[in-house]
CSV table of C-alpha atoms in Angstrom, one decimal:
chain,number,residue,atom,x,y,z
A,1,MET,CA,11.1,-1.6,9.0
A,2,SER,CA,11.0,1.5,9.2
A,3,THR,CA,13.0,3.3,7.0
A,4,LEU,CA,11.9,7.5,7.8
A,5,ILE,CA,14.9,9.1,9.6
A,6,LEU,CA,13.6,11.0,13.0
A,7,PRO,CA,15.3,14.0,14.4
A,8,PRO,CA,16.9,12.9,17.7
A,9,ILE,CA,15.3,15.5,19.5
A,10,PRO,CA,12.2,17.0,17.6
A,11,PRO,CA,11.7,20.2,17.2
A,12,SER,CA,7.3,21.1,18.8
A,13,PRO,CA,4.9,20.6,16.0
A,14,ARG,CA,4.4,24.7,16.2
A,15,ASP,CA,8.2,25.5,16.0
A,16,ASP,CA,7.5,22.7,12.5
A,17,ALA,CA,4.3,24.6,11.6
A,18,MET,CA,6.5,27.9,12.4
A,19,GLN,CA,9.6,27.0,9.4
A,20,LEU,CA,6.7,25.7,7.3
A,21,TYR,CA,5.0,29.2,7.0
A,22,ARG,CA,7.8,30.3,6.9
A,23,ALA,CA,8.6,28.4,3.7
A,24,PHE,CA,6.0,29.2,1.8
A,25,LYS,CA,6.5,33.0,2.4
A,26,GLY,CA,7.8,35.5,-0.4
A,27,PHE,CA,9.0,34.8,-4.3
A,28,GLY,CA,8.4,31.3,-4.6
A,29,CYS,CA,8.6,28.2,-2.3
A,30,ASP,CA,11.1,27.0,0.2
A,31,THR,CA,10.6,23.6,-1.3
A,32,THR,CA,13.7,21.8,-0.3
A,33,ALA,CA,12.3,23.2,4.5
A,34,VAL,CA,9.5,21.7,3.2
A,35,ILE,CA,11.0,18.6,2.7
A,36,ASN,CA,13.2,18.4,5.2
A,37,ILE,CA,11.0,19.4,7.9
A,38,LEU,CA,7.7,16.8,6.3
A,39,ALA,CA,10.2,13.9,4.4
A,40,HIS,CA,11.2,13.1,8.8
A,41,ARG,CA,9.1,13.6,10.9
A,42,ASP,CA,6.4,10.6,11.9
A,43,SER,CA,2.9,9.8,11.3
A,44,THR,CA,1.1,11.4,15.5
A,45,GLN,CA,4.2,13.7,14.2
A,46,ARG,CA,2.8,15.3,10.7
A,47,ALA,CA,-1.2,14.6,12.2
A,48,TYR,CA,0.1,17.5,15.2
A,49,ILE,CA,2.0,20.1,12.9
A,50,GLN,CA,-1.3,19.3,10.3
A,51,HIS,CA,-3.0,20.6,13.2
A,52,GLU,CA,-0.7,24.0,14.9
A,53,TYR,CA,-0.9,25.1,11.0
A,54,LYS,CA,-4.1,25.7,11.2
A,55,VAL,CA,-4.2,26.7,14.8
A,56,THR,CA,-2.2,29.6,13.8
A,57,TYR,CA,-2.7,30.7,10.9
A,58,SER,CA,-6.0,29.5,10.1
A,59,GLU,CA,-5.9,27.4,7.0
A,60,GLU,CA,-4.9,24.1,5.6
A,61,LEU,CA,-1.6,22.7,6.1
A,62,SER,CA,-2.3,20.8,2.4
A,63,LYS,CA,-3.9,24.2,1.4
A,64,ARG,CA,-1.8,25.7,1.2
A,65,LEU,CA,1.1,23.1,-0.1
A,66,VAL,CA,-1.4,22.6,-3.0
A,67,SER,CA,-0.7,25.8,-3.6
A,68,GLU,CA,3.2,26.0,-3.0
A,69,LEU,CA,3.8,23.2,-4.9
A,70,SER,CA,3.4,21.0,-7.8
A,71,GLY,CA,2.9,18.1,-10.1
A,72,LYS,CA,4.9,14.5,-9.0
A,73,LEU,CA,5.9,16.3,-6.0
A,74,GLU,CA,2.7,17.1,-4.3
A,75,THR,CA,1.1,14.2,-5.2
A,76,ALA,CA,3.2,12.5,-3.1
A,77,VAL,CA,3.9,15.6,-0.4
A,78,LEU,CA,-0.2,15.0,-0.2
A,79,LEU,CA,-0.4,11.7,0.2
A,80,TRP,CA,2.5,11.8,2.5
A,81,LEU,CA,0.4,14.0,5.2
A,82,HIS,CA,-2.1,11.3,6.1
A,83,ASP,CA,-1.8,8.2,8.2
A,84,PRO,CA,-1.8,5.1,7.2
A,85,ALA,CA,-5.7,4.2,7.2
A,86,SER,CA,-6.9,7.4,5.7
A,87,ARG,CA,-3.9,8.0,2.6
A,88,ASP,CA,-5.5,3.9,2.1
A,89,ALA,CA,-8.7,5.7,2.4
A,90,GLU,CA,-7.8,8.8,-0.2
A,91,ILE,CA,-6.2,6.2,-2.8
A,92,ILE,CA,-9.3,3.7,-2.7
A,93,ARG,CA,-11.8,6.4,-2.9
A,94,LYS,CA,-9.8,7.9,-6.4
A,95,SER,CA,-9.1,4.5,-7.2
A,96,LEU,CA,-12.6,3.6,-7.6
A,97,ILE,CA,-14.8,6.0,-8.0
A,98,VAL,CA,-11.6,8.6,-10.2
A,99,ASP,CA,-9.9,7.1,-12.5
A,100,SER,CA,-10.5,3.7,-14.6
A,101,SER,CA,-8.8,1.3,-13.7
A,102,LEU,CA,-9.1,-0.8,-10.2
A,103,VAL,CA,-5.3,-1.6,-10.2
A,104,ALA,CA,-5.1,0.7,-7.0
A,105,ALA,CA,-8.0,-0.4,-5.1
A,106,THR,CA,-7.1,-3.6,-5.3
A,107,GLU,CA,-3.7,-3.8,-4.6
A,108,VAL,CA,-4.3,-2.1,-1.1
A,109,ILE,CA,-7.4,-3.5,-0.3
A,110,CYS,CA,-6.2,-7.1,-1.0
A,111,SER,CA,-2.3,-6.6,0.7
A,112,ARG,CA,-3.7,-5.4,4.2
A,113,THR,CA,-4.2,-6.7,7.6
A,114,PRO,CA,-7.6,-8.0,8.2
A,115,SER,CA,-6.7,-5.1,11.4
A,116,GLN,CA,-5.9,-2.3,8.9
A,117,LEU,CA,-9.2,-3.1,7.1
A,118,GLN,CA,-11.8,-3.3,9.7
A,119,HIS,CA,-9.7,0.9,10.9
A,120,LEU,CA,-10.3,1.5,7.6
A,121,LYS,CA,-13.7,0.8,7.0
A,122,GLN,CA,-15.2,2.8,9.6
A,123,LEU,CA,-12.7,5.4,8.6
A,124,TYR,CA,-14.0,5.4,5.1
A,125,HIS,CA,-17.2,6.0,6.3
A,126,SER,CA,-17.0,9.3,8.6
A,127,LYS,CA,-14.4,10.4,6.0
A,128,PHE,CA,-16.2,10.0,3.0
A,129,GLY,CA,-20.2,9.3,4.3
A,130,VAL,CA,-20.5,6.1,2.5
A,131,TYR,CA,-19.4,1.6,3.2
A,132,LEU,CA,-16.4,0.9,1.5
A,133,GLU,CA,-18.8,-1.5,0.7
A,134,HIS,CA,-21.3,0.2,-1.0
A,135,GLU,CA,-18.7,2.2,-2.9
A,136,ILE,CA,-17.4,-1.0,-3.9
A,137,GLU,CA,-20.7,-2.4,-4.9
A,138,ALA,CA,-21.8,0.5,-6.9
A,139,ASN,CA,-17.7,0.1,-8.5
A,140,THR,CA,-16.2,-2.8,-9.6
A,141,SER,CA,-18.3,-6.5,-11.3
A,142,GLY,CA,-17.7,-10.4,-10.5
A,143,ASP,CA,-15.3,-12.2,-9.4
A,144,LEU,CA,-12.7,-8.9,-8.0
A,145,GLN,CA,-16.3,-8.0,-7.0
A,146,LYS,CA,-16.7,-11.6,-5.3
A,147,ILE,CA,-13.5,-11.4,-3.8
A,148,LEU,CA,-13.1,-7.6,-2.5
A,149,LEU,CA,-15.8,-7.5,-0.5
A,150,LYS,CA,-15.4,-10.7,1.3
A,151,TYR,CA,-11.3,-9.6,1.8
A,152,ILE,CA,-12.4,-6.9,3.8
A,153,SER,CA,-16.0,-7.9,6.0
A,154,THR,CA,-14.2,-11.6,6.8
A,155,PRO,CA,-12.5,-11.8,10.4
A,156,ARG,CA,-9.3,-13.6,9.3
A,157,HIS,CA,-6.7,-14.8,11.7
A,158,GLU,CA,-3.4,-12.9,12.2
A,159,GLY,CA,-1.2,-14.9,14.0
A,160,PRO,CA,1.4,-17.5,12.6
A,161,GLU,CA,-0.6,-20.7,13.6
A,162,VAL,CA,-1.5,-23.0,11.4
A,163,ASN,CA,-3.7,-26.7,11.2
A,164,LYS,CA,-2.0,-29.0,8.7
A,165,GLU,CA,-5.0,-31.2,8.6
A,166,ILE,CA,-7.2,-27.4,6.8
A,167,ALA,CA,-4.3,-26.6,5.8
A,168,GLN,CA,-3.2,-29.7,2.9
A,169,LYS,CA,-7.3,-30.1,2.1
A,170,ASP,CA,-7.5,-26.5,0.8
A,171,ALA,CA,-4.1,-27.0,-1.7
A,172,LYS,CA,-6.4,-30.0,-2.9
A,173,ALA,CA,-10.1,-28.6,-3.1
A,174,LEU,CA,-7.6,-25.2,-5.7
A,175,TYR,CA,-6.5,-28.1,-7.4
A,176,LYS,CA,-9.6,-29.7,-7.8
A,177,ALA,CA,-11.5,-25.4,-8.6
A,178,GLY,CA,-8.8,-24.7,-10.7
A,179,GLU,CA,-5.9,-26.8,-12.8
A,180,LYS,CA,-7.5,-30.5,-12.7
A,181,LYS,CA,-11.1,-29.3,-14.1
A,182,LEU,CA,-12.0,-27.7,-17.2
A,183,GLY,CA,-12.9,-23.7,-16.5
A,184,THR,CA,-12.3,-22.7,-13.1
A,185,ASP,CA,-14.5,-23.0,-10.0
A,186,GLU,CA,-14.2,-19.4,-8.8
A,187,LYS,CA,-16.2,-19.7,-5.9
A,188,THR,CA,-14.0,-22.0,-4.0
A,189,PHE,CA,-10.6,-19.8,-4.8
A,190,VAL,CA,-12.6,-16.9,-3.3
A,191,HIS,CA,-14.1,-18.5,-0.2
A,192,ILE,CA,-10.0,-20.1,0.2
A,193,PHE,CA,-8.4,-16.9,0.4
A,194,SER,CA,-11.3,-14.1,1.6
A,195,GLU,CA,-11.4,-17.1,4.1
A,196,ARG,CA,-7.6,-17.9,5.9
A,197,SER,CA,-4.5,-16.3,7.4
A,198,GLY,CA,-1.9,-14.9,5.4
A,199,ALA,CA,0.2,-17.8,7.5
A,200,HIS,CA,-2.2,-20.2,6.9
A,201,LEU,CA,-2.4,-19.5,3.3
A,202,ALA,CA,1.4,-19.3,3.0
A,203,ALA,CA,1.2,-23.2,4.2
A,204,VAL,CA,-1.4,-24.0,1.7
A,205,SER,CA,1.1,-22.9,-1.3
A,206,SER,CA,4.2,-24.4,0.6
A,207,TYR,CA,1.6,-27.9,0.4
A,208,TYR,CA,-0.1,-27.2,-3.3
A,209,HIS,CA,3.9,-27.3,-4.3
A,210,ASP,CA,4.9,-30.7,-3.1
A,211,MET,CA,1.8,-31.6,-3.9
A,212,TYR,CA,1.7,-30.9,-7.7
A,213,GLY,CA,5.1,-30.0,-8.9
A,214,HIS,CA,4.7,-26.1,-8.7
A,215,SER,CA,3.2,-22.9,-6.7
A,216,LEU,CA,0.1,-22.1,-6.1
A,217,LYS,CA,0.9,-18.7,-7.4
A,218,LYS,CA,1.0,-20.4,-11.0
A,219,ALA,CA,-1.8,-22.0,-10.6
A,220,VAL,CA,-3.4,-18.7,-10.2
A,221,LYS,CA,-2.2,-17.0,-13.3
A,222,ASN,CA,-3.9,-19.3,-15.5
A,223,GLU,CA,-6.2,-19.9,-13.7
A,224,ALA,CA,-7.7,-16.3,-13.1
A,225,SER,CA,-7.3,-13.6,-15.2
A,226,GLY,CA,-8.1,-9.2,-14.7
A,227,ASN,CA,-8.3,-7.3,-11.8
A,228,PHE,CA,-9.7,-10.9,-10.5
A,229,GLY,CA,-6.5,-12.8,-10.8
A,230,PHE,CA,-4.4,-9.7,-10.1
A,231,ALA,CA,-6.5,-9.7,-6.7
A,232,LEU,CA,-5.7,-13.5,-6.1
A,233,LEU,CA,-1.5,-12.9,-6.7
A,234,THR,CA,-2.1,-10.2,-4.4
A,235,ILE,CA,-3.3,-12.5,-1.1
A,236,THR,CA,-0.7,-15.2,-1.7
A,237,GLU,CA,2.0,-13.0,-2.3
A,238,CYS,CA,1.7,-10.8,0.8
A,239,ALA,CA,0.8,-14.2,2.2
A,240,ASN,CA,4.0,-15.6,2.1
A,241,ASN,CA,6.4,-12.2,1.2
A,242,PRO,CA,4.9,-8.8,0.9
A,243,ALA,CA,8.1,-7.2,1.5
A,244,LYS,CA,9.1,-9.0,-2.0
A,245,TYR,CA,5.5,-7.8,-3.5
A,246,PHE,CA,6.1,-4.9,-3.1
A,247,ALA,CA,9.9,-4.5,-5.0
A,248,LYS,CA,8.5,-5.7,-7.7
A,249,VAL,CA,5.3,-3.6,-7.5
A,250,LEU,CA,8.3,-0.9,-8.0
A,251,TYR,CA,10.4,-2.2,-10.7
A,252,LYS,CA,7.4,-3.1,-12.4
A,253,ALA,CA,6.7,1.0,-12.0
A,254,MET,CA,9.8,1.9,-13.4
A,255,LYS,CA,11.0,-1.1,-15.7
A,256,GLY,CA,11.2,-0.2,-19.4
A,257,MET,CA,9.7,3.2,-20.6
A,258,GLY,CA,8.8,6.0,-18.5
A,259,THR,CA,8.0,5.4,-15.1
A,260,ASN,CA,4.4,4.4,-13.8
A,261,ASP,CA,5.3,7.8,-11.3
A,262,ASP,CA,1.2,6.8,-9.1
A,263,THR,CA,2.7,3.9,-8.4
A,264,LEU,CA,6.1,4.7,-7.2
A,265,ILE,CA,4.6,7.7,-4.8
A,266,ARG,CA,2.2,4.7,-4.0
A,267,VAL,CA,4.0,1.5,-3.0
A,268,ILE,CA,7.0,4.6,-0.6
A,269,VAL,CA,4.9,6.9,0.7
A,270,SER,CA,2.8,3.9,2.3
A,271,ARG,CA,5.4,1.7,3.4
A,272,THR,CA,7.6,3.9,4.5
A,273,GLU,CA,6.5,3.2,7.6
A,274,ILE,CA,5.6,0.1,7.9
A,275,ASP,CA,8.1,-2.8,6.4
A,276,MET,CA,10.9,-0.2,3.9
A,277,GLN,CA,14.0,-1.4,4.8
A,278,TYR,CA,13.0,-5.1,4.9
A,279,ILE,CA,11.5,-3.7,0.7
A,280,LYS,CA,14.7,-2.6,0.6
A,281,ALA,CA,16.2,-5.4,0.7
A,282,GLU,CA,14.4,-7.8,-1.1
A,283,TYR,CA,14.7,-4.9,-4.1
A,284,SER,CA,18.6,-5.7,-4.2
A,285,LYS,CA,18.7,-9.1,-3.5
A,286,LYS,CA,16.7,-9.8,-6.6
A,287,TYR,CA,17.1,-6.8,-8.8
A,288,LYS,CA,20.6,-6.7,-8.0
A,289,LYS,CA,20.9,-2.2,-7.4
A,290,THR,CA,19.7,-0.8,-5.1
A,291,LEU,CA,16.5,0.7,-5.0
A,292,ASN,CA,17.6,4.4,-4.3
A,293,ASP,CA,20.1,4.1,-6.8
A,294,ALA,CA,16.5,2.6,-9.7
A,295,VAL,CA,14.9,5.7,-7.9
A,296,HIS,CA,17.4,7.9,-8.2
A,297,SER,CA,17.8,6.6,-12.0
A,298,GLU,CA,13.6,7.5,-12.9
A,299,THR,CA,13.4,10.6,-10.7
A,300,SER,CA,14.2,14.7,-10.3
A,301,GLY,CA,15.2,16.9,-8.8
A,302,ASN,CA,12.4,17.4,-5.4
A,303,TYR,CA,10.2,14.6,-6.2
A,304,ARG,CA,13.5,12.9,-6.5
A,305,ALA,CA,15.0,14.7,-3.3
A,306,PHE,CA,11.4,13.7,-1.7
A,307,LEU,CA,10.8,10.4,-2.4
A,308,LEU,CA,15.8,9.3,-1.5
A,309,ALA,CA,14.2,11.3,1.9
A,310,LEU,CA,11.8,8.1,2.5
A,311,LEU,CA,13.4,5.9,1.6
A,312,GLY,CA,16.4,6.2,4.0
A,313,PRO,CA,20.2,5.9,2.9
A,314,ASN,CA,21.3,4.2,0.0
A,315,HIS,CA,22.8,1.0,0.7
């Protein structure tokens, strides 16, 4: 469930575009006005606003925002302007090509549903003129490359149905491929984790625990490391409870000295319209503190105001 708070009677996109233009005019930018509009419009409304702004003022809203905003607020607002698939494409491309870390690309790919990935692949190609598969081949290697390529190209069932026999077989196969032998048969992990539905993998985790006395997650941690291990963990945790997974990602981003703002922005912005209500509930349950309070204490100024506006009421 989304945490986005929309006005009961939304202004027309043309009115919003005019209000934004006014906020940019004159000396300095009325950042509060920008946040009050953009943080309270859904993906479709934001697309209409951008269209109206371009038609009326002959410039891209995103370009204007680059010159009016700065720092972490600019990063967050620009990412928020996109619709979900376009945003995922931007995050993946930056992670694969610009950053030296593949964490963001791995997280996004391994936490999305098959239909989201299908849409993402089409959009990636029309946006950047290259196939996502080719980008992955060129910028990753080894077992990480194998799991990412298989994960984005294998059609998986999205319903709740599970074949118990196959799930038990898979649990045994993973045990044989990992904890039972010296070394790890990565091929089996790649096969099962990329071919099976989320509901099926959740059942495999449950059988694994029943049969071998500890979680599949623990087995993955013991058997796979680096970004490959991270990919497998993301797939298995999102199969069981995506909200709990993202609550943990947010907690880690704010834990200890300093804050990983890239992660904070990526997760809050990309989950606000999907399941942020559930993430907030999981966060409070596990860390005995609301997500809003945690974000409030780790951020400041307009950047803080924008993220808190997306997160909705503090409960």
